Coordinates of C-alpha atoms in Angstrom, one line a residue:
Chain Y
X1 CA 203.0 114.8 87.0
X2 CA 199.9 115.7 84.4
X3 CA 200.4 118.6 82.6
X4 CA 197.6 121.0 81.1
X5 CA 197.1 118.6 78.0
X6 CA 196.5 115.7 80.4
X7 CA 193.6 117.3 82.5
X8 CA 192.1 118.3 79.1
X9 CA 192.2 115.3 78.0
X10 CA 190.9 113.8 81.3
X11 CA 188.0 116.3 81.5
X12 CA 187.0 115.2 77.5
X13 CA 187.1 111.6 78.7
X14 CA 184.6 113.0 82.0
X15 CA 182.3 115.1 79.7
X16 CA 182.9 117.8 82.4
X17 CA 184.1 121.0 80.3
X18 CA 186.9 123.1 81.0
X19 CA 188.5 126.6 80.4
X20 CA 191.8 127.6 79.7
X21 CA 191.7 129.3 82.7
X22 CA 190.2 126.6 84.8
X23 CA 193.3 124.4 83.4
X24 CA 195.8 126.3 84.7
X25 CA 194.2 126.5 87.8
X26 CA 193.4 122.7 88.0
X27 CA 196.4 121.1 86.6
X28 CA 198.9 122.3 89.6
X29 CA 196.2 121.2 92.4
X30 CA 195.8 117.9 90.6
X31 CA 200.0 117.8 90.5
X32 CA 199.3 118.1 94.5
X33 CA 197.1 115.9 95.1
X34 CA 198.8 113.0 92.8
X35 CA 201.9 113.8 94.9
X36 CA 199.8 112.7 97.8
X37 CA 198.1 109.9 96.5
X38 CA 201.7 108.1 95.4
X39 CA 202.0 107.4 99.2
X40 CA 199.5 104.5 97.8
X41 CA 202.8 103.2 95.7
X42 CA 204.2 101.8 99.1
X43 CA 201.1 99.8 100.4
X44 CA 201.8 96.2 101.0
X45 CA 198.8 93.8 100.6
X46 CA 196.4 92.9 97.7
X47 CA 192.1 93.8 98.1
X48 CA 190.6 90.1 98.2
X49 CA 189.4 88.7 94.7
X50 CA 186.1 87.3 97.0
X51 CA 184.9 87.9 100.3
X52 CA 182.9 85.9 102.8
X53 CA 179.7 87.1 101.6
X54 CA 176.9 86.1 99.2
X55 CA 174.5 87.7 97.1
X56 CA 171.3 88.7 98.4
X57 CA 168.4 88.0 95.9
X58 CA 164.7 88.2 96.0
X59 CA 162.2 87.2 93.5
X60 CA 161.8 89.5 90.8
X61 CA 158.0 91.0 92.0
X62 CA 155.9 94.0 90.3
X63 CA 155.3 96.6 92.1
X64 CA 153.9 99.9 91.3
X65 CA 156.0 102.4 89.9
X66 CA 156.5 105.9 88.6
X67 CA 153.8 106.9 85.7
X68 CA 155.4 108.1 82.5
X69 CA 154.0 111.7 83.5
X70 CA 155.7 111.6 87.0
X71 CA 159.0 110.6 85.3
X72 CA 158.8 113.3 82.8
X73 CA 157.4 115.8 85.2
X74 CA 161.2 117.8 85.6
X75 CA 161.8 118.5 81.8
X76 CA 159.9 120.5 80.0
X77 CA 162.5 118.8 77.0
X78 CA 159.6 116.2 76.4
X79 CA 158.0 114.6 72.9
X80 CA 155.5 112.4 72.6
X81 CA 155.9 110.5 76.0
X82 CA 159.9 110.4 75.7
X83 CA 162.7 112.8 77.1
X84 CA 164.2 114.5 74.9
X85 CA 168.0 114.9 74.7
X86 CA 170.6 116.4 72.4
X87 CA 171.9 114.8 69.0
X88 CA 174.0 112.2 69.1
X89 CA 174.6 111.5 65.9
Chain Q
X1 CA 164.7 114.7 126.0
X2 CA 165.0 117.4 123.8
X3 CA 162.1 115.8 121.4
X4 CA 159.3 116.9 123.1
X5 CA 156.6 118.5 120.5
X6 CA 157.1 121.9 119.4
X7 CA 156.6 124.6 116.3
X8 CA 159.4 124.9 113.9
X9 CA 160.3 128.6 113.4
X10 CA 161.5 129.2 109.7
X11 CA 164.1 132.2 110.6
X12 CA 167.2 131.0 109.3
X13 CA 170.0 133.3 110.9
X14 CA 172.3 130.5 109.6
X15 CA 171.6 129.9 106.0
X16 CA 170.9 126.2 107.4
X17 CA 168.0 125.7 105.0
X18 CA 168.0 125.5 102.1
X19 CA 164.2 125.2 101.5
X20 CA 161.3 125.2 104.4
X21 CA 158.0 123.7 104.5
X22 CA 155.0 126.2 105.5
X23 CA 152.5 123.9 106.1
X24 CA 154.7 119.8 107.3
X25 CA 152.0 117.9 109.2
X26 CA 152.5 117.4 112.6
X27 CA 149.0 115.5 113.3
X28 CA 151.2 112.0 112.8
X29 CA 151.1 109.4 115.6
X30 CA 154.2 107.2 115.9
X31 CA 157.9 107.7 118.2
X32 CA 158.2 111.3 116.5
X33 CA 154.8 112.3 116.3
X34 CA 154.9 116.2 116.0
X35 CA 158.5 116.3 116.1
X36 CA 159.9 118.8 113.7
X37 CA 162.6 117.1 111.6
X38 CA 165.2 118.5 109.2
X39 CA 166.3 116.1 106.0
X40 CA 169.3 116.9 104.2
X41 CA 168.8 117.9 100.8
X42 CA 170.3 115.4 99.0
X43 CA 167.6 112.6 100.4
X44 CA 164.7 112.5 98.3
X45 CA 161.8 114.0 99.3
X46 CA 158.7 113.6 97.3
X47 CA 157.1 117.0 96.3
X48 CA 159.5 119.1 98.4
X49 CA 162.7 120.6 96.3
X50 CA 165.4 118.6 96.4
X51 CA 169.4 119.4 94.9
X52 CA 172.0 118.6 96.8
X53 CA 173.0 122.2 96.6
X54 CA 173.9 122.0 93.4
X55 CA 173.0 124.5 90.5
X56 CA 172.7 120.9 88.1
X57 CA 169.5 119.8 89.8
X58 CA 167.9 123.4 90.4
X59 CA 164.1 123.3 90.8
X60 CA 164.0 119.5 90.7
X61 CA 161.3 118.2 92.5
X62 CA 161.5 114.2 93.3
X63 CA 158.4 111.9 92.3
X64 CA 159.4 110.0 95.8
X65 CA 160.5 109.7 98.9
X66 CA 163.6 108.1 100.3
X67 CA 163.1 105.4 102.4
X68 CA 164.4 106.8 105.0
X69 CA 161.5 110.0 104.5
X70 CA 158.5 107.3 104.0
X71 CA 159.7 105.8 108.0
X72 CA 160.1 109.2 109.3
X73 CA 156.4 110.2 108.1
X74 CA 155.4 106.5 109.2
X75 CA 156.3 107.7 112.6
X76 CA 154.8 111.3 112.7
X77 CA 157.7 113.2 112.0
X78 CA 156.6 116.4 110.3
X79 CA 159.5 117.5 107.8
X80 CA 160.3 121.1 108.0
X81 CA 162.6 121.7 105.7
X82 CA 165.9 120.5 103.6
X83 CA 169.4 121.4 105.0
X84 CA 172.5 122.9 103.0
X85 CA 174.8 121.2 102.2
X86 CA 178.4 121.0 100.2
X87 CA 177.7 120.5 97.0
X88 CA 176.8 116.3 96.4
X89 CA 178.4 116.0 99.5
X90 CA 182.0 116.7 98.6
X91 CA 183.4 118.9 101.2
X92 CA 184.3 119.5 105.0
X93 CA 183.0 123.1 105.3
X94 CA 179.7 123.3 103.6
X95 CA 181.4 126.6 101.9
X96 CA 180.9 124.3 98.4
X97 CA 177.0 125.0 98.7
X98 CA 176.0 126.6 95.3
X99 CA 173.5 128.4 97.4
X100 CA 176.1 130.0 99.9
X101 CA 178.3 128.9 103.1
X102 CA 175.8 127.9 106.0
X103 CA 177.6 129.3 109.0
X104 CA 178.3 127.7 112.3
X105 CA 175.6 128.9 115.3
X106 CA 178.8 129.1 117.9
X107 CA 181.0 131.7 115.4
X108 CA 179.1 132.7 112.5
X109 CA 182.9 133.6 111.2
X110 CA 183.9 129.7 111.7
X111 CA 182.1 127.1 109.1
X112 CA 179.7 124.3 110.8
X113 CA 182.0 121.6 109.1
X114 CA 180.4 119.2 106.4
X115 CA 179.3 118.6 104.5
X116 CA 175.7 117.9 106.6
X117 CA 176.3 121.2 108.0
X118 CA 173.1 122.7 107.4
X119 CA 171.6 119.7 109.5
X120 CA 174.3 120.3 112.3
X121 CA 173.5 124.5 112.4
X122 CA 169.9 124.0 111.9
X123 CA 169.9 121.7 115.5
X124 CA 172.7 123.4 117.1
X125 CA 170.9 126.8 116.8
X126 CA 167.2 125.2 118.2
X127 CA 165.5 125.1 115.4
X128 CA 165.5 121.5 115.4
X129 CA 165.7 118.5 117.7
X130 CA 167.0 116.4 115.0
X131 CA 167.8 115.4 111.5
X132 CA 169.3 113.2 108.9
X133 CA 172.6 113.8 107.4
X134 CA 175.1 111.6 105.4
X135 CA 178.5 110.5 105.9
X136 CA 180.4 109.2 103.0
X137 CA 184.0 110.2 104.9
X138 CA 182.7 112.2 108.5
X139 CA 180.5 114.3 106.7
X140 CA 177.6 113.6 110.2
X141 CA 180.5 113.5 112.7
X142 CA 182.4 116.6 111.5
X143 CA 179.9 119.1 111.7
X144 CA 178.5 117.6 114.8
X145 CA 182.3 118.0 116.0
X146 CA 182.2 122.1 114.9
X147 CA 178.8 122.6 116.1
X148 CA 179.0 121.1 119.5
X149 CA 175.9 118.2 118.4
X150 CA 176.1 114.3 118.5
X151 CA 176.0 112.4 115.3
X152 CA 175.9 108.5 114.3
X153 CA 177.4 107.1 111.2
X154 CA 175.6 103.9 111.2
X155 CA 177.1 100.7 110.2
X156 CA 177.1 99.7 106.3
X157 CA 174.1 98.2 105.7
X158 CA 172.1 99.3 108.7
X159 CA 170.1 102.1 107.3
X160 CA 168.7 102.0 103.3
X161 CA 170.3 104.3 100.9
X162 CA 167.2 104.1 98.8
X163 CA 166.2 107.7 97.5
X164 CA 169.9 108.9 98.7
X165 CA 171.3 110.4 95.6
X166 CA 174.6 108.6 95.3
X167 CA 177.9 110.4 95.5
X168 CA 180.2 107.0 96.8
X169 CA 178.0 104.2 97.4
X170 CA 180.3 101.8 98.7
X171 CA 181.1 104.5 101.2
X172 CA 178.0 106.3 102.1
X173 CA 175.5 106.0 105.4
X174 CA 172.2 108.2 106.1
X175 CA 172.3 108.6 109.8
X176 CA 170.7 110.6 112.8
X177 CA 171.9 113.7 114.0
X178 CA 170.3 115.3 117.7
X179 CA 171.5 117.4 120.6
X180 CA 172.0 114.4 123.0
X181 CA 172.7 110.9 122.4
X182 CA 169.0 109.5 123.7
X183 CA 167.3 111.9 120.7
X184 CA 170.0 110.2 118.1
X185 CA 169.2 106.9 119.4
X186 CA 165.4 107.2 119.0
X187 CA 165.6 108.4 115.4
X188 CA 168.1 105.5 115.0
X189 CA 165.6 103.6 115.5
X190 CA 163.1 104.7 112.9
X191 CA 166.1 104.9 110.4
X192 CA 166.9 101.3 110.6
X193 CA 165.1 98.8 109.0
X194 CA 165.6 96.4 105.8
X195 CA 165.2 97.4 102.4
X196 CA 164.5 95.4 99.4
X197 CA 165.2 98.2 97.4
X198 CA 168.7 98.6 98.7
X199 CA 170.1 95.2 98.3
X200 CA 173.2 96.0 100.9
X201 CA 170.1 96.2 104.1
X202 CA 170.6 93.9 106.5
X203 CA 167.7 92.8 108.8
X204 CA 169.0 94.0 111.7
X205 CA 166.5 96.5 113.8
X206 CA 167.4 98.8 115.9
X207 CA 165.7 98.5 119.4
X208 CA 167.8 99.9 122.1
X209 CA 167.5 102.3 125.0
X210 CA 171.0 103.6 125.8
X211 CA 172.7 102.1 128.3
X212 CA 174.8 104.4 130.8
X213 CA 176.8 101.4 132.5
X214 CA 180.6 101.6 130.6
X215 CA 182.4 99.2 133.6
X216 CA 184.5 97.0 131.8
X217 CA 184.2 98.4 129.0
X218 CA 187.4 98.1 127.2
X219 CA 188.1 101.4 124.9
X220 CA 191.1 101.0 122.7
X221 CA 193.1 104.4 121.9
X222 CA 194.8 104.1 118.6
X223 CA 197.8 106.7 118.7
X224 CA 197.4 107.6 115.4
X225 CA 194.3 109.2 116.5
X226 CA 196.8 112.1 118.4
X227 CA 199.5 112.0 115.6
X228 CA 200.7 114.8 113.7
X229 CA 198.4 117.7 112.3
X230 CA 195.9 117.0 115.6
X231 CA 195.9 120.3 117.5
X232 CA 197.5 119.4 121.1
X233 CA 194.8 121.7 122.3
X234 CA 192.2 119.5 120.9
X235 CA 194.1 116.2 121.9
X236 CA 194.5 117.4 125.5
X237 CA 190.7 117.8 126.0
X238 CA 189.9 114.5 124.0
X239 CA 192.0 112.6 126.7
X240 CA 190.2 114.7 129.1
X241 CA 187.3 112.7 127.8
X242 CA 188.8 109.6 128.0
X243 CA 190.0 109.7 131.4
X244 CA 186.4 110.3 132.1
X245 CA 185.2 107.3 131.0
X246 CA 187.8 105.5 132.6
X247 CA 186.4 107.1 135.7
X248 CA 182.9 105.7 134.8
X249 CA 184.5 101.9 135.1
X250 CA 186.1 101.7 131.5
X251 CA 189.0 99.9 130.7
X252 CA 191.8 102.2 128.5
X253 CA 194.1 100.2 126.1
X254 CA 196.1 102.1 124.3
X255 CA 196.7 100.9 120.5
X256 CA 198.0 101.2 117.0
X257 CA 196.7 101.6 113.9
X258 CA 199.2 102.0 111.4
X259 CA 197.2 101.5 107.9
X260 CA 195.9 105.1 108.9
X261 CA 199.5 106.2 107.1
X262 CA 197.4 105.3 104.0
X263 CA 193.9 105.6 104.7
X264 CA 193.2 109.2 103.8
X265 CA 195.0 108.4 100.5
X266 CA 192.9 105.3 100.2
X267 CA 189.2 107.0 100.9
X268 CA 189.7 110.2 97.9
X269 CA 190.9 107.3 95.0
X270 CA 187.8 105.8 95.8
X271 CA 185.2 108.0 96.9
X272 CA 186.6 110.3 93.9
X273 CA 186.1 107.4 91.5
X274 CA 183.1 106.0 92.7
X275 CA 181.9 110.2 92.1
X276 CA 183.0 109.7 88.2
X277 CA 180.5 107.3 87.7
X278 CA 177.9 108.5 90.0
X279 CA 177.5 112.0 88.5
X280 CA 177.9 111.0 84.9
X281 CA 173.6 110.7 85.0
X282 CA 173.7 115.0 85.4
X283 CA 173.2 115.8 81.9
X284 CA 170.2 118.1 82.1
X285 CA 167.7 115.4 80.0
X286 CA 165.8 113.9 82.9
X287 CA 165.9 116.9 85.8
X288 CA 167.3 119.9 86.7
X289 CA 167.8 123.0 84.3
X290 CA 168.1 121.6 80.9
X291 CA 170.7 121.4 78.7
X292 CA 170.5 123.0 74.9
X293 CA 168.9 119.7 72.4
X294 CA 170.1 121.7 69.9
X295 CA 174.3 121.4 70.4
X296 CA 175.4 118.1 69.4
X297 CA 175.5 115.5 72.6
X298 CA 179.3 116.1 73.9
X299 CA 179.1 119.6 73.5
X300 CA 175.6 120.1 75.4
X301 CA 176.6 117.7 78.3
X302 CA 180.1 119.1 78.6
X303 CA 178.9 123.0 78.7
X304 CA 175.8 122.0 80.7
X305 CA 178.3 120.1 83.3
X306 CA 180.9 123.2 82.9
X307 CA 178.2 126.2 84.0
X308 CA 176.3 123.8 86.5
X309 CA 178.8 121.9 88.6
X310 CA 180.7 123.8 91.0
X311 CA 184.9 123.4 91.2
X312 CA 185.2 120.8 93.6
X313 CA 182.8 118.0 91.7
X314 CA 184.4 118.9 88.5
X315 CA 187.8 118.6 90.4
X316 CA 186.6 114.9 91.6
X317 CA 185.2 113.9 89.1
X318 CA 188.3 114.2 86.9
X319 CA 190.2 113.2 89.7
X320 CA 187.9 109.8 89.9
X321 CA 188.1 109.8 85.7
X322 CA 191.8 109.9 85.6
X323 CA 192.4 107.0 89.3
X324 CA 190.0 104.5 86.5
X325 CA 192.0 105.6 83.6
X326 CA 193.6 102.9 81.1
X327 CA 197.0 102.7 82.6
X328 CA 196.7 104.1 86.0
X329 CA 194.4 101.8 87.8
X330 CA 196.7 99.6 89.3
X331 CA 198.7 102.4 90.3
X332 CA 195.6 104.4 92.4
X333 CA 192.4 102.4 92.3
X334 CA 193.6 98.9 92.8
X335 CA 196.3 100.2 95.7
X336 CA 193.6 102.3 97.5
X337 CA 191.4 99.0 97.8
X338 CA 194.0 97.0 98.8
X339 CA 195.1 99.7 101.8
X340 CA 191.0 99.6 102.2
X341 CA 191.7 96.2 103.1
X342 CA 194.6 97.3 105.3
X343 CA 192.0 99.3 107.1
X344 CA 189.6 96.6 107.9
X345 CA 192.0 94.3 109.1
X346 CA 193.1 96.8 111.8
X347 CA 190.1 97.2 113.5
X348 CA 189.4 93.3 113.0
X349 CA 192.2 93.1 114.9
X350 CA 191.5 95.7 117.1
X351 CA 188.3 94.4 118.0
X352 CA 189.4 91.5 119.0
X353 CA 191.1 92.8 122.3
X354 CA 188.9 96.2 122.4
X355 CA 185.0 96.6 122.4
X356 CA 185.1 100.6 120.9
X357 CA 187.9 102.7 120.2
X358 CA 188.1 106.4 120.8
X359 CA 189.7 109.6 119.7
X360 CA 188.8 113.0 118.3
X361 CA 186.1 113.5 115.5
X362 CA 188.5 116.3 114.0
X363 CA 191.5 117.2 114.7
X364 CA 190.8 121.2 114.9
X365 CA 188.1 123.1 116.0
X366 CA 185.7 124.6 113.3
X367 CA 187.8 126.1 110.3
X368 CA 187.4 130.1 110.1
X369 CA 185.0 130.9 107.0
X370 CA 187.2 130.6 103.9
X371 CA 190.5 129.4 105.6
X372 CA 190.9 126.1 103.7
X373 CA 190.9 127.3 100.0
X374 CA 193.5 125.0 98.9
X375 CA 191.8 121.6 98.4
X376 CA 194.3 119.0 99.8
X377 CA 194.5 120.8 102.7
X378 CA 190.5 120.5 103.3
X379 CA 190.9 116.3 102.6
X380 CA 193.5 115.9 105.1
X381 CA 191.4 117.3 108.0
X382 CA 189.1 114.1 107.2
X383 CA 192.0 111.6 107.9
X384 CA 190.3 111.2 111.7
X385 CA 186.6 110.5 109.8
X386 CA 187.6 108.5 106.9
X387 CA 188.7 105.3 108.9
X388 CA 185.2 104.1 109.7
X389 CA 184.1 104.3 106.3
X390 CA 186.5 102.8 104.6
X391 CA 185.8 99.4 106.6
X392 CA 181.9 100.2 107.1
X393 CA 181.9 100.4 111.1
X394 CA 179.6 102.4 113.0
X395 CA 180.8 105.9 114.5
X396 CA 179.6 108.5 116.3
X397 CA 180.5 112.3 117.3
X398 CA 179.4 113.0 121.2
X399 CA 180.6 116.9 122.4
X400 CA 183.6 116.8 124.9
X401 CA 184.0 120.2 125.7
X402 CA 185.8 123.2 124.1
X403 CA 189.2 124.7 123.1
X404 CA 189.1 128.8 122.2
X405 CA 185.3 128.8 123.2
X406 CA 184.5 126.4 120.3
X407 CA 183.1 122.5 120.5
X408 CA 185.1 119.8 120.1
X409 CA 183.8 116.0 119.5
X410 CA 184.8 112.6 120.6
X411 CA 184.5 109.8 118.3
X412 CA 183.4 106.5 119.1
X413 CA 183.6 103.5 116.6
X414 CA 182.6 100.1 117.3
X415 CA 182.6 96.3 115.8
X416 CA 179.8 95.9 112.6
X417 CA 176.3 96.3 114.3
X418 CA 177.3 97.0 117.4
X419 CA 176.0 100.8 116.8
X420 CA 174.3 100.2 120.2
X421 CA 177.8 100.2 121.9
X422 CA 179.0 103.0 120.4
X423 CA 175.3 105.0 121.4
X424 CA 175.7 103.3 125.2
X425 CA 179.6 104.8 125.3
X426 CA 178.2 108.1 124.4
X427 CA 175.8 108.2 126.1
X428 CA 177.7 107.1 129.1
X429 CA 180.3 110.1 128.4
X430 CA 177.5 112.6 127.9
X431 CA 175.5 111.9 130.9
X432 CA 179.0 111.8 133.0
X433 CA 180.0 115.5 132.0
X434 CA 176.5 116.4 132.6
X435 CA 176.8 114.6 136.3

């Protein structure tokens, strides 16, 4: 069981925002779905550490890609060549 | 063949589309020259609006194209439009659209399925011949099932995900979607081809005309597939569908599959926490609306995420968040891989004594607008879908006739790369109901 407190805390860790409204709303469908999921608590077996596959690699070519003005092109948030985001510090 | 060159007719009676295309080229040359093709609209498409019908990427317009969109133009496929879609991907219904519910063409009460259910309208109503969808857990084969069209999940690794914009990588496919099986065969075969930018391609074309001879064909029917929550209704005329092809020369072997007790289970732990991950890169600095530079970081990101995400990504995200949380990853993330695992050795085994296995795409016909409000209820019609992702085979969705006037689907899965049995099977089925 999570309570209201836990999916607070879970949304802080997920940068994802809530309401106090939204939490009461959330916290008993999570309780529902948890419920479900414990059926996982009585699955026998472990997922394999490795698998019979290998890595596919190709040498490390340039190629043409975006322009600085392309990548910027869907934020008008833009200084000097550079995005602009909020304060972190 | 339905893919014979013709106009594409913007009137949307459906809310299929999301956004249209006035002037797509149709003077290409190449296996769809002229055809009018839809994309879904969370495939990028260079130039042409593209959000995943989501609020969070509003007005965002991608610098380029999928790989998938760079083939289709390679072949002459003129691209008409973007289909709705459930927001990211995350739903059965396509009712989590921030732009509104797209609505099935056989009962505009009754949802299309999803969450490619603006591509599945858009072709059952005429407007086109085909299009690409996505299927991370059924989302091609379900609406296909609802709106009476035939759908492939490829195989992992078949088709590139390049320019696909993530929701559960290790889970997700771009595939074809047509009104017959040959039309999803030949756009199949466009979609297929190796990737350096998507390092899980495999080099393995596909070149195939279907193939309508099933004799000997062995079809393995897992009962599971008709277990509880499957509508008899929709069971009865599944078999219906099966005894058909046993007409056609097919061998019937009836089976179990018993990690499908855990599967459905399995698929939301991970496809929610693959989601957590994925959608952390929506915080409103790169595309979409912006958020406010003046708030400090956690406070921009989390109101910006708050206003723009609808309820069921916030509700998977956190779900994903908490199944990779400190103390509860053994208990949900590491189980769900190892019942993953469960899954894939049951149709390794399977496939050893069966060449395809069969049952229903869904087990109900198309959900009445608004009917599944409660969310756990919407993930457990996805237990019949979810199988084939989890271990990466190829599935498709073929019409097998109807229960209370609506379509119902048969689902085909097959052995890794052997998407050419589970098209020949189809087409097999199609062309002996049409017979």
């Amino acid at each position: 069981m999570v309570s209201e407190r836990d999916v607070e805390h879970i949304a802080e860790l997920a940068d994802i925002g809530i309401t106090k409204d939204e939490l009461g709303e959330f916290t008993p469908q999570f309780n529902e779905i948890l419920e479900y999921f414990d059926l996982l608590d009585s699955v026998e077996g472990t997922s394999p550490a490795t698998r019979d596959l290998t890595n596919i690699f190709r040498d490390d070519t340039v190629v043409p890609g975006l322009s600085a003005d392309e990548a910027l092109a869907n934020t008008p948030e833009k200084e000097d060549g550079f995005f602009k985001a909020p304060r972190v510090m | 063949m339905a893919s014979q060159v013709c106009r594409f007719d913007p009137e949307d009676n459906y809310n299929a589309f999301l956004k249209t295309v006035g002037k797509a080229p149709y003077e290409g040359t190449g296996k769809l020259a002229g055809i009018p093709v839809a994309v879904k609209d969370n495939i990028s498409t260079k130039g042409i609006t593209t959000t995943c019908g989501s609020k969070i990427l509003g007005g965002y317009v991608p610098p380029f194209d999928a790989f998938v969109v760079e083939l289709l133009k390679k072949e002459g496929a003129a691209i008409v439009g973007k289909t709705n879609m459930d927001e990211f991907g995350m739903g059965t219904t396509t009712e989590n659209s921030a732009f509104g519910p797209t609505l099935n063409p056989c009962d505009t009460g009754r949802v299309p399925g999803g969450s490619s259910g603006g591509s599945a309208a858009a072709i059952a109503a005429g407007m086109v011949p085909m299009a690409l969808g996505t299927d991370t857990g059924g989302s091609i084969r379900c609406p296909s099932a609802f709106c009476g069209i035939v759908g492939l999940k490829p195989t992992y690794g078949r088709v590139s995900r390049y320019g696909l914009i993530a929701y559960a990588n290790s889970l997700e496919q771009i595939g074809p979607m047509a009104g017959n099986v040959t039309d999803v065969s030949t756009l199949m075969g466009v979609l297929c081809a190796c990737d350096s930018r998507d390092s899980t391609t495999y080099d393995r074309p596909y070149c195939h005309t279907p193939d309508i001879n099933v004799r000997g064909t062995r079809i393995g029917v897992p009962e599971e597939f008709f277990g509880k929550g499957v509508d008899p209704k929709v069971a009865s005329v599944v078999w219906d569908g099966i005894s058909l092809l046993e007409r056609l020369g097919a061998e019937i072997v009836t089976c179990r599959m018993p990690s499908m007790s855990s599967a459905l289970a399995a698929y939301y732990v991970t496809c929610t926490s693959e989601a957590s991950s994925n959608l952390a890169r929506f915080d409103g600095v790169r595309y979409g609306p912006t958020s406010d530079t003046k708030k400090q970081w956690h406070e921009s990101f989390q109101d910006h995420r708050r206003e723009l995400f609808g309820k069921e990504v916030r509700r998977r995200i956190m779900l994903g968040t908490f199944a990779l949380s400190s103390g509860y990853y053994g208990k949900y993330y590491a189980k769900a891989q190892a019942a993953r695992q469960n899954v894939k050795a049951d149709f390794d085994r399977l496939f050893r004594q069966v060449d395809v296995i069969a049952g229903p795409t869904m087990p109900t016909i198309a959900f009445k607008l608004g009917e599944k409000s409660d969310p756990l209820s919407m993930y457990l019609s996805d237990i019949l879908t979810v199988p084939a992702n989890l271990a990466g085979v190829p599935a498709i969705s073929v019409p097998c006739g109807r229960v209370d006037d609506m379509p119902v689907g048969l689902q085909i899965m097959g052995r890794h790369f052997e998407d050419e049995k589970v098209v020949d099977v189809a087409y097999a089925f199609e062309q002996g109901v049409s017979a």
